[in-house]
């Protein structure tokens, strides 16, 4: 029996996931493998490195820093979330990432990115959190319109949530029999067509029609994934942790109090689910 963890993205909604995973770490819950999408990749890698509390700590510390996330960063660097500051300065100098623990942890850690030529999901096993593996994590969280395209090994990549927002099907197909899925939208949520789809088509459609098509089809893909998760949950293969209501936060957030509200909601949801989760994980 192989146990997997699936972490949805959602930009700063990902702090809900960070709250959940911190409680799981505190209770000694481990997995054979995990997959993160976008913020689920950026914050979820701390699970493999065993760094309880790190995601909320550096978000509180740097949420008002223009180098971390700002229009100024977008205009200066091409990335609203500053690539150099977020992925190199913070983990290497300001809030150290534990690479040694990450690399010695036997849990496999996958991330999902979108190939902008085909519009299809690409999955990568990040054996380290350095070099190209770190760039895969960055690619997974690089939202279109506010991020530069990330090129790795000849692939041009952007946000994994465009093509596979909640990759439970991937984990089941990879051999993980029982999976815990952390959602960042409440149960019953239905994704509707995005008003930004026309902007995506205008910005990328001519050169990258596959990306524009995938973005336009994302609501259908997302809702189909929710149906698959529900069926897997009813079959006893999946355990779902979701916020009880819509999280009061946007994609970008500079208010520390709102960050804490979302993080604490994740902790509360995990504590409430813990008895049933431990039974599921037997």
PDB file of C-alpha atoms in Angstrom, residues 6-278:
ATOM      1  CA  UNK A   6      -2.026  15.885  -3.316  1.00  0.00           C
ATOM      2  CA  UNK A   7      -1.763  19.653  -2.776  1.00  0.00           C
ATOM      3  CA  UNK A   8      -3.824  22.036  -4.888  1.00  0.00           C
ATOM      4  CA  UNK A   9      -2.560  25.525  -5.745  1.00  0.00           C
ATOM      5  CA  UNK A  10      -4.428  28.800  -5.519  1.00  0.00           C
ATOM      6  CA  UNK A  11      -1.729  31.429  -4.865  1.00  0.00           C
ATOM      7  CA  UNK A  12      -2.101  32.724  -1.297  1.00  0.00           C
ATOM      8  CA  UNK A  13      -4.923  30.247  -0.626  1.00  0.00           C
ATOM      9  CA  UNK A  14      -1.980  27.869  -0.411  1.00  0.00           C
ATOM     10  CA  UNK A  15      -1.437  29.014   3.160  1.00  0.00           C
ATOM     11  CA  UNK A  16      -4.496  26.897   4.017  1.00  0.00           C
ATOM     12  CA  UNK A  17      -2.495  23.921   2.747  1.00  0.00           C
ATOM     13  CA  UNK A  18       0.515  25.069   4.780  1.00  0.00           C
ATOM     14  CA  UNK A  19      -1.659  25.062   7.906  1.00  0.00           C
ATOM     15  CA  UNK A  20      -2.863  21.543   7.154  1.00  0.00           C
ATOM     16  CA  UNK A  21       0.593  20.147   6.423  1.00  0.00           C
ATOM     17  CA  UNK A  22       2.083  21.706   9.558  1.00  0.00           C
ATOM     18  CA  UNK A  23      -0.471  19.844  11.675  1.00  0.00           C
ATOM     19  CA  UNK A  24       0.250  16.623   9.772  1.00  0.00           C
ATOM     20  CA  UNK A  25       3.980  17.048  10.441  1.00  0.00           C
ATOM     21  CA  UNK A  26       3.334  17.757  14.117  1.00  0.00           C
ATOM     22  CA  UNK A  27       1.461  14.457  14.339  1.00  0.00           C
ATOM     23  CA  UNK A  28       4.134  12.424  12.596  1.00  0.00           C
ATOM     24  CA  UNK A  29       2.081  11.639   9.490  1.00  0.00           C
ATOM     25  CA  UNK A  30       4.264  10.659   6.554  1.00  0.00           C
ATOM     26  CA  UNK A  31       3.615   9.755   2.925  1.00  0.00           C
ATOM     27  CA  UNK A  32       5.380   7.690   0.295  1.00  0.00           C
ATOM     28  CA  UNK A  33       4.927  10.448  -2.261  1.00  0.00           C
ATOM     29  CA  UNK A  34       3.434  13.897  -2.738  1.00  0.00           C
ATOM     30  CA  UNK A  35       2.529  16.154  -5.625  1.00  0.00           C
ATOM     31  CA  UNK A  36       2.168  19.928  -5.481  1.00  0.00           C
ATOM     32  CA  UNK A  37       0.709  22.368  -7.969  1.00  0.00           C
ATOM     33  CA  UNK A  38       1.672  26.049  -7.988  1.00  0.00           C
ATOM     34  CA  UNK A  39       1.473  27.244  -4.356  1.00  0.00           C
ATOM     35  CA  UNK A  40       1.037  23.586  -3.420  1.00  0.00           C
ATOM     36  CA  UNK A  41       4.525  23.015  -4.829  1.00  0.00           C
ATOM     37  CA  UNK A  42       6.107  26.138  -3.304  1.00  0.00           C
ATOM     38  CA  UNK A  43       4.738  25.548   0.186  1.00  0.00           C
ATOM     39  CA  UNK A  44       4.478  21.753  -0.026  1.00  0.00           C
ATOM     40  CA  UNK A  45       8.209  21.247  -0.497  1.00  0.00           C
ATOM     41  CA  UNK A  46       8.571  22.201   3.188  1.00  0.00           C
ATOM     42  CA  UNK A  47       6.846  18.904   4.024  1.00  0.00           C
ATOM     43  CA  UNK A  48       9.694  16.956   2.470  1.00  0.00           C
ATOM     44  CA  UNK A  49      12.282  19.160   4.193  1.00  0.00           C
ATOM     45  CA  UNK A  50      10.464  18.762   7.521  1.00  0.00           C
ATOM     46  CA  UNK A  51      10.253  22.514   8.132  1.00  0.00           C
ATOM     47  CA  UNK A  52       7.098  22.968  10.141  1.00  0.00           C
ATOM     48  CA  UNK A  53       5.970  26.615  10.177  1.00  0.00           C
ATOM     49  CA  UNK A  54       8.385  27.852   7.529  1.00  0.00           C
ATOM     50  CA  UNK A  55       5.790  28.814   4.890  1.00  0.00           C
ATOM     51  CA  UNK A  56       3.732  31.045   7.175  1.00  0.00           C
ATOM     52  CA  UNK A  57       6.874  32.472   8.785  1.00  0.00           C
ATOM     53  CA  UNK A  58       8.473  33.831   5.626  1.00  0.00           C
ATOM     54  CA  UNK A  59       5.143  34.947   4.153  1.00  0.00           C
ATOM     55  CA  UNK A  60       4.440  37.035   7.240  1.00  0.00           C
ATOM     56  CA  UNK A  61       7.958  38.426   7.191  1.00  0.00           C
ATOM     57  CA  UNK A  62       8.088  39.379   3.515  1.00  0.00           C
ATOM     58  CA  UNK A  63       4.474  39.933   2.419  1.00  0.00           C
ATOM     59  CA  UNK A  64       5.023  43.712   2.317  1.00  0.00           C
ATOM     60  CA  UNK A  65       8.466  43.537   0.744  1.00  0.00           C
ATOM     61  CA  UNK A  66       8.390  44.810  -2.843  1.00  0.00           C
ATOM     62  CA  UNK A  67      11.025  42.245  -3.786  1.00  0.00           C
ATOM     63  CA  UNK A  68       8.701  39.421  -2.718  1.00  0.00           C
ATOM     64  CA  UNK A  69       5.475  40.346  -4.476  1.00  0.00           C
ATOM     65  CA  UNK A  70       4.511  43.673  -6.029  1.00  0.00           C
ATOM     66  CA  UNK A  71       3.663  45.519  -9.199  1.00  0.00           C
ATOM     67  CA  UNK A  72       7.109  47.068  -8.855  1.00  0.00           C
ATOM     68  CA  UNK A  73       8.656  43.592  -9.073  1.00  0.00           C
ATOM     69  CA  UNK A  74       6.534  42.800 -12.140  1.00  0.00           C
ATOM     70  CA  UNK A  75       7.624  45.974 -13.955  1.00  0.00           C
ATOM     71  CA  UNK A  76      11.271  45.566 -12.998  1.00  0.00           C
ATOM     72  CA  UNK A  77      11.750  41.818 -13.417  1.00  0.00           C
ATOM     73  CA  UNK A  78       8.769  40.454 -15.358  1.00  0.00           C
ATOM     74  CA  UNK A  79       7.606  38.442 -12.320  1.00  0.00           C
ATOM     75  CA  UNK A  80       5.088  39.723  -9.783  1.00  0.00           C
ATOM     76  CA  UNK A  81       6.568  37.228  -7.319  1.00  0.00           C
ATOM     77  CA  UNK A  82      10.237  38.137  -7.687  1.00  0.00           C
ATOM     78  CA  UNK A  83      12.028  35.030  -8.955  1.00  0.00           C
ATOM     79  CA  UNK A  84      15.486  35.829  -7.581  1.00  0.00           C
ATOM     80  CA  UNK A  85      14.228  37.013  -4.199  1.00  0.00           C
ATOM     81  CA  UNK A  86      11.578  34.299  -3.640  1.00  0.00           C
ATOM     82  CA  UNK A  87      13.448  31.271  -4.939  1.00  0.00           C
ATOM     83  CA  UNK A  88      17.063  32.116  -4.166  1.00  0.00           C
ATOM     84  CA  UNK A  89      17.548  34.973  -1.698  1.00  0.00           C
ATOM     85  CA  UNK A  90      14.985  33.752   0.844  1.00  0.00           C
ATOM     86  CA  UNK A  91      15.897  30.030   0.931  1.00  0.00           C
ATOM     87  CA  UNK A  92      19.654  30.629   0.662  1.00  0.00           C
ATOM     88  CA  UNK A  93      20.089  33.647   2.954  1.00  0.00           C
ATOM     89  CA  UNK A  94      16.998  34.883   4.813  1.00  0.00           C
ATOM     90  CA  UNK A  95      14.984  31.789   5.824  1.00  0.00           C
ATOM     91  CA  UNK A  96      17.167  28.826   5.057  1.00  0.00           C
ATOM     92  CA  UNK A  97      15.688  25.835   3.283  1.00  0.00           C
ATOM     93  CA  UNK A  98      16.896  22.496   4.674  1.00  0.00           C
ATOM     94  CA  UNK A  99      18.236  20.897   1.503  1.00  0.00           C
ATOM     95  CA  UNK A 100      19.965  18.098   3.409  1.00  0.00           C
ATOM     96  CA  UNK A 101      16.763  16.887   5.048  1.00  0.00           C
ATOM     97  CA  UNK A 102      14.819  17.294   1.799  1.00  0.00           C
ATOM     98  CA  UNK A 103      17.279  15.126  -0.123  1.00  0.00           C
ATOM     99  CA  UNK A 104      17.507  12.452   2.575  1.00  0.00           C
ATOM    100  CA  UNK A 105      13.716  12.137   2.978  1.00  0.00           C
ATOM    101  CA  UNK A 106      12.573   9.069   0.984  1.00  0.00           C
ATOM    102  CA  UNK A 107       9.217  10.690   0.121  1.00  0.00           C
ATOM    103  CA  UNK A 108       8.985  11.368  -3.621  1.00  0.00           C
ATOM    104  CA  UNK A 109       7.985  14.947  -4.421  1.00  0.00           C
ATOM    105  CA  UNK A 110       6.421  15.717  -7.801  1.00  0.00           C
ATOM    106  CA  UNK A 111       5.450  19.101  -9.200  1.00  0.00           C
ATOM    107  CA  UNK A 112       3.165  19.911 -12.122  1.00  0.00           C
ATOM    108  CA  UNK A 113       3.812  22.544 -14.784  1.00  0.00           C
ATOM    109  CA  UNK A 114       2.112  23.341 -18.088  1.00  0.00           C
ATOM    110  CA  UNK A 115       3.939  23.013 -21.401  1.00  0.00           C
ATOM    111  CA  UNK A 116       2.900  26.226 -23.138  1.00  0.00           C
ATOM    112  CA  UNK A 117       3.315  24.735 -26.623  1.00  0.00           C
ATOM    113  CA  UNK A 118       1.001  21.772 -26.094  1.00  0.00           C
ATOM    114  CA  UNK A 119      -1.103  23.095 -23.212  1.00  0.00           C
ATOM    115  CA  UNK A 120      -0.593  19.756 -21.447  1.00  0.00           C
ATOM    116  CA  UNK A 121       0.562  18.964 -17.938  1.00  0.00           C
ATOM    117  CA  UNK A 122       4.144  17.885 -17.368  1.00  0.00           C
ATOM    118  CA  UNK A 123       5.141  16.093 -14.146  1.00  0.00           C
ATOM    119  CA  UNK A 124       8.599  16.251 -12.632  1.00  0.00           C
ATOM    120  CA  UNK A 125      10.164  14.412  -9.699  1.00  0.00           C
ATOM    121  CA  UNK A 126      12.133  16.999  -7.720  1.00  0.00           C
ATOM    122  CA  UNK A 127      14.856  14.898  -6.120  1.00  0.00           C
ATOM    123  CA  UNK A 128      16.461  18.089  -4.827  1.00  0.00           C
ATOM    124  CA  UNK A 129      15.305  21.660  -4.319  1.00  0.00           C
ATOM    125  CA  UNK A 130      18.262  23.110  -6.191  1.00  0.00           C
ATOM    126  CA  UNK A 131      19.187  23.877  -9.786  1.00  0.00           C
ATOM    127  CA  UNK A 132      16.681  22.686 -12.381  1.00  0.00           C
ATOM    128  CA  UNK A 133      14.517  21.018  -9.712  1.00  0.00           C
ATOM    129  CA  UNK A 134      14.036  24.393  -8.031  1.00  0.00           C
ATOM    130  CA  UNK A 135      13.223  25.920 -11.406  1.00  0.00           C
ATOM    131  CA  UNK A 136      10.493  23.285 -11.855  1.00  0.00           C
ATOM    132  CA  UNK A 137       8.936  24.449  -8.589  1.00  0.00           C
ATOM    133  CA  UNK A 138       9.124  28.039  -9.844  1.00  0.00           C
ATOM    134  CA  UNK A 139       7.592  27.034 -13.185  1.00  0.00           C
ATOM    135  CA  UNK A 140       4.707  25.288 -11.429  1.00  0.00           C
ATOM    136  CA  UNK A 141       3.829  28.565  -9.684  1.00  0.00           C
ATOM    137  CA  UNK A 142       4.471  30.975 -12.574  1.00  0.00           C
ATOM    138  CA  UNK A 143       1.044  32.432 -13.276  1.00  0.00           C
ATOM    139  CA  UNK A 144       0.461  33.655 -16.837  1.00  0.00           C
ATOM    140  CA  UNK A 145       0.359  37.410 -17.478  1.00  0.00           C
ATOM    141  CA  UNK A 146       2.315  38.174 -14.289  1.00  0.00           C
ATOM    142  CA  UNK A 147       5.263  35.777 -14.722  1.00  0.00           C
ATOM    143  CA  UNK A 148       7.977  35.129 -17.244  1.00  0.00           C
ATOM    144  CA  UNK A 149       7.975  31.814 -19.089  1.00  0.00           C
ATOM    145  CA  UNK A 150      10.358  29.349 -17.405  1.00  0.00           C
ATOM    146  CA  UNK A 151      12.535  27.314 -19.776  1.00  0.00           C
ATOM    147  CA  UNK A 152      14.053  24.062 -18.487  1.00  0.00           C
ATOM    148  CA  UNK A 153      15.695  21.410 -20.625  1.00  0.00           C
ATOM    149  CA  UNK A 154      14.126  22.754 -23.799  1.00  0.00           C
ATOM    150  CA  UNK A 155      10.629  22.950 -22.319  1.00  0.00           C
ATOM    151  CA  UNK A 156       8.783  26.256 -21.975  1.00  0.00           C
ATOM    152  CA  UNK A 157       6.615  26.144 -18.871  1.00  0.00           C
ATOM    153  CA  UNK A 158       4.039  28.051 -16.838  1.00  0.00           C
ATOM    154  CA  UNK A 159       1.582  27.417 -13.985  1.00  0.00           C
ATOM    155  CA  UNK A 160       0.669  23.763 -13.519  1.00  0.00           C
ATOM    156  CA  UNK A 161      -2.838  24.686 -12.401  1.00  0.00           C
ATOM    157  CA  UNK A 162      -3.749  25.531 -15.991  1.00  0.00           C
ATOM    158  CA  UNK A 163      -3.541  21.914 -17.123  1.00  0.00           C
ATOM    159  CA  UNK A 164      -3.891  19.770 -13.980  1.00  0.00           C
ATOM    160  CA  UNK A 165      -5.097  21.672 -10.931  1.00  0.00           C
ATOM    161  CA  UNK A 166      -5.627  18.708  -8.580  1.00  0.00           C
ATOM    162  CA  UNK A 167      -3.532  15.777  -9.878  1.00  0.00           C
ATOM    163  CA  UNK A 168      -5.146  12.891  -7.987  1.00  0.00           C
ATOM    164  CA  UNK A 169      -5.551  10.920 -11.206  1.00  0.00           C
ATOM    165  CA  UNK A 170      -1.797  11.249 -11.786  1.00  0.00           C
ATOM    166  CA  UNK A 171      -1.008   9.930  -8.317  1.00  0.00           C
ATOM    167  CA  UNK A 172      -3.346   6.965  -8.685  1.00  0.00           C
ATOM    168  CA  UNK A 173      -1.869   6.144 -12.091  1.00  0.00           C
ATOM    169  CA  UNK A 174       1.637   6.323 -10.606  1.00  0.00           C
ATOM    170  CA  UNK A 175       0.828   3.618  -8.068  1.00  0.00           C
ATOM    171  CA  UNK A 176      -0.366   5.481  -4.984  1.00  0.00           C
ATOM    172  CA  UNK A 177      -3.307   3.450  -3.698  1.00  0.00           C
ATOM    173  CA  UNK A 178      -4.588   5.787  -0.986  1.00  0.00           C
ATOM    174  CA  UNK A 179      -4.280   9.546  -1.218  1.00  0.00           C
ATOM    175  CA  UNK A 180      -4.951  12.565   0.934  1.00  0.00           C
ATOM    176  CA  UNK A 181      -6.125  15.563  -1.126  1.00  0.00           C
ATOM    177  CA  UNK A 182      -5.868  19.094   0.272  1.00  0.00           C
ATOM    178  CA  UNK A 183      -8.208  21.465  -1.550  1.00  0.00           C
ATOM    179  CA  UNK A 184      -8.122  25.254  -1.267  1.00  0.00           C
ATOM    180  CA  UNK A 185     -11.744  25.735  -2.292  1.00  0.00           C
ATOM    181  CA  UNK A 186     -14.683  24.519  -0.183  1.00  0.00           C
ATOM    182  CA  UNK A 187     -16.705  21.443  -1.048  1.00  0.00           C
ATOM    183  CA  UNK A 188     -19.396  22.226  -3.576  1.00  0.00           C
ATOM    184  CA  UNK A 189     -17.262  24.802  -5.365  1.00  0.00           C
ATOM    185  CA  UNK A 190     -17.793  24.969  -9.128  1.00  0.00           C
ATOM    186  CA  UNK A 191     -15.257  26.773 -11.287  1.00  0.00           C
ATOM    187  CA  UNK A 192     -16.770  29.169 -13.817  1.00  0.00           C
ATOM    188  CA  UNK A 193     -15.185  30.555 -17.004  1.00  0.00           C
ATOM    189  CA  UNK A 194     -12.560  33.144 -16.191  1.00  0.00           C
ATOM    190  CA  UNK A 195     -12.811  36.703 -17.431  1.00  0.00           C
ATOM    191  CA  UNK A 196      -9.055  36.645 -17.950  1.00  0.00           C
ATOM    192  CA  UNK A 197      -9.335  33.965 -20.673  1.00  0.00           C
ATOM    193  CA  UNK A 198      -9.640  36.674 -23.335  1.00  0.00           C
ATOM    194  CA  UNK A 199      -6.489  38.361 -22.008  1.00  0.00           C
ATOM    195  CA  UNK A 200      -4.655  35.041 -22.099  1.00  0.00           C
ATOM    196  CA  UNK A 201      -5.733  34.511 -25.698  1.00  0.00           C
ATOM    197  CA  UNK A 202      -4.666  38.030 -26.631  1.00  0.00           C
ATOM    198  CA  UNK A 203      -1.282  37.699 -24.905  1.00  0.00           C
ATOM    199  CA  UNK A 204      -0.373  34.113 -25.821  1.00  0.00           C
ATOM    200  CA  UNK A 205      -2.873  32.838 -28.396  1.00  0.00           C
ATOM    201  CA  UNK A 206      -0.939  33.527 -31.576  1.00  0.00           C
ATOM    202  CA  UNK A 207       2.375  32.012 -30.466  1.00  0.00           C
ATOM    203  CA  UNK A 208       1.091  29.475 -27.932  1.00  0.00           C
ATOM    204  CA  UNK A 209      -2.406  28.377 -28.973  1.00  0.00           C
ATOM    205  CA  UNK A 210      -2.118  25.239 -26.837  1.00  0.00           C
ATOM    206  CA  UNK A 211      -1.751  27.351 -23.710  1.00  0.00           C
ATOM    207  CA  UNK A 212      -4.691  29.581 -24.630  1.00  0.00           C
ATOM    208  CA  UNK A 213      -6.859  26.538 -25.348  1.00  0.00           C
ATOM    209  CA  UNK A 214      -5.912  24.871 -22.053  1.00  0.00           C
ATOM    210  CA  UNK A 215      -6.721  28.041 -20.134  1.00  0.00           C
ATOM    211  CA  UNK A 216     -10.120  28.368 -21.819  1.00  0.00           C
ATOM    212  CA  UNK A 217     -10.877  24.707 -21.017  1.00  0.00           C
ATOM    213  CA  UNK A 218      -9.649  24.936 -17.442  1.00  0.00           C
ATOM    214  CA  UNK A 219     -13.106  25.252 -15.787  1.00  0.00           C
ATOM    215  CA  UNK A 220     -14.244  22.012 -17.453  1.00  0.00           C
ATOM    216  CA  UNK A 221     -10.990  20.265 -16.486  1.00  0.00           C
ATOM    217  CA  UNK A 222     -11.195  21.499 -12.896  1.00  0.00           C
ATOM    218  CA  UNK A 223     -14.814  20.488 -12.375  1.00  0.00           C
ATOM    219  CA  UNK A 224     -14.151  17.080 -13.901  1.00  0.00           C
ATOM    220  CA  UNK A 225     -11.266  16.619 -11.461  1.00  0.00           C
ATOM    221  CA  UNK A 226     -13.578  17.433  -8.560  1.00  0.00           C
ATOM    222  CA  UNK A 227     -15.979  14.736  -9.771  1.00  0.00           C
ATOM    223  CA  UNK A 228     -13.106  12.246  -9.985  1.00  0.00           C
ATOM    224  CA  UNK A 229     -12.005  13.141  -6.442  1.00  0.00           C
ATOM    225  CA  UNK A 230     -15.546  12.674  -5.155  1.00  0.00           C
ATOM    226  CA  UNK A 231     -15.806   9.242  -6.778  1.00  0.00           C
ATOM    227  CA  UNK A 232     -12.423   8.197  -5.403  1.00  0.00           C
ATOM    228  CA  UNK A 233     -13.413   9.421  -1.944  1.00  0.00           C
ATOM    229  CA  UNK A 234     -16.657   7.430  -2.037  1.00  0.00           C
ATOM    230  CA  UNK A 235     -14.682   4.366  -3.087  1.00  0.00           C
ATOM    231  CA  UNK A 236     -12.491   4.731   0.004  1.00  0.00           C
ATOM    232  CA  UNK A 237      -9.277   5.478  -1.877  1.00  0.00           C
ATOM    233  CA  UNK A 238      -9.102   9.204  -1.056  1.00  0.00           C
ATOM    234  CA  UNK A 239      -9.350  11.393   2.022  1.00  0.00           C
ATOM    235  CA  UNK A 240     -10.229  15.052   1.403  1.00  0.00           C
ATOM    236  CA  UNK A 241      -9.426  18.074   3.567  1.00  0.00           C
ATOM    237  CA  UNK A 242     -11.050  21.304   2.374  1.00  0.00           C
ATOM    238  CA  UNK A 243     -11.849  24.704   3.874  1.00  0.00           C
ATOM    239  CA  UNK A 244     -15.383  24.898   5.287  1.00  0.00           C
ATOM    240  CA  UNK A 245     -16.048  28.075   3.309  1.00  0.00           C
ATOM    241  CA  UNK A 246     -14.400  30.286   0.706  1.00  0.00           C
ATOM    242  CA  UNK A 247     -11.090  31.595   1.995  1.00  0.00           C
ATOM    243  CA  UNK A 248     -11.022  35.389   2.490  1.00  0.00           C
ATOM    244  CA  UNK A 249      -7.889  36.067   0.497  1.00  0.00           C
ATOM    245  CA  UNK A 250      -6.827  37.008  -3.024  1.00  0.00           C
ATOM    246  CA  UNK A 251      -4.026  35.804  -5.259  1.00  0.00           C
ATOM    247  CA  UNK A 252      -1.845  38.567  -3.835  1.00  0.00           C
ATOM    248  CA  UNK A 253      -2.071  39.601  -0.194  1.00  0.00           C
ATOM    249  CA  UNK A 254      -0.030  42.083   1.869  1.00  0.00           C
ATOM    250  CA  UNK A 255      -2.199  41.957   5.016  1.00  0.00           C
ATOM    251  CA  UNK A 256      -0.554  39.774   7.661  1.00  0.00           C
ATOM    252  CA  UNK A 257      -3.833  39.278   9.516  1.00  0.00           C
ATOM    253  CA  UNK A 258      -5.484  37.772   6.423  1.00  0.00           C
ATOM    254  CA  UNK A 259      -2.531  35.460   5.886  1.00  0.00           C
ATOM    255  CA  UNK A 260      -2.881  34.226   9.438  1.00  0.00           C
ATOM    256  CA  UNK A 261      -6.645  33.720   9.090  1.00  0.00           C
ATOM    257  CA  UNK A 262      -6.126  31.410   6.108  1.00  0.00           C
ATOM    258  CA  UNK A 263      -3.225  29.547   7.719  1.00  0.00           C
ATOM    259  CA  UNK A 264      -5.181  29.032  10.950  1.00  0.00           C
ATOM    260  CA  UNK A 265      -8.178  27.801   8.960  1.00  0.00           C
ATOM    261  CA  UNK A 266      -5.924  25.082   7.539  1.00  0.00           C
ATOM    262  CA  UNK A 267      -4.716  24.116  10.992  1.00  0.00           C
ATOM    263  CA  UNK A 268      -8.272  23.973  12.315  1.00  0.00           C
ATOM    264  CA  UNK A 269      -9.454  21.829   9.393  1.00  0.00           C
ATOM    265  CA  UNK A 270      -6.547  19.432   9.890  1.00  0.00           C
ATOM    266  CA  UNK A 271      -7.145  19.099  13.622  1.00  0.00           C
ATOM    267  CA  UNK A 272     -10.831  18.385  13.048  1.00  0.00           C
ATOM    268  CA  UNK A 273     -10.028  15.769  10.399  1.00  0.00           C
ATOM    269  CA  UNK A 274      -7.195  14.155  12.345  1.00  0.00           C
ATOM    270  CA  UNK A 275      -9.045  11.199  13.992  1.00  0.00           C
ATOM    271  CA  UNK A 276     -10.620  10.120  10.691  1.00  0.00           C
ATOM    272  CA  UNK A 277      -7.350  10.741   8.842  1.00  0.00           C
ATOM    273  CA  UNK A 278      -5.386   8.534  11.219  1.00  0.00           C
TER     274      UNK A 278
END
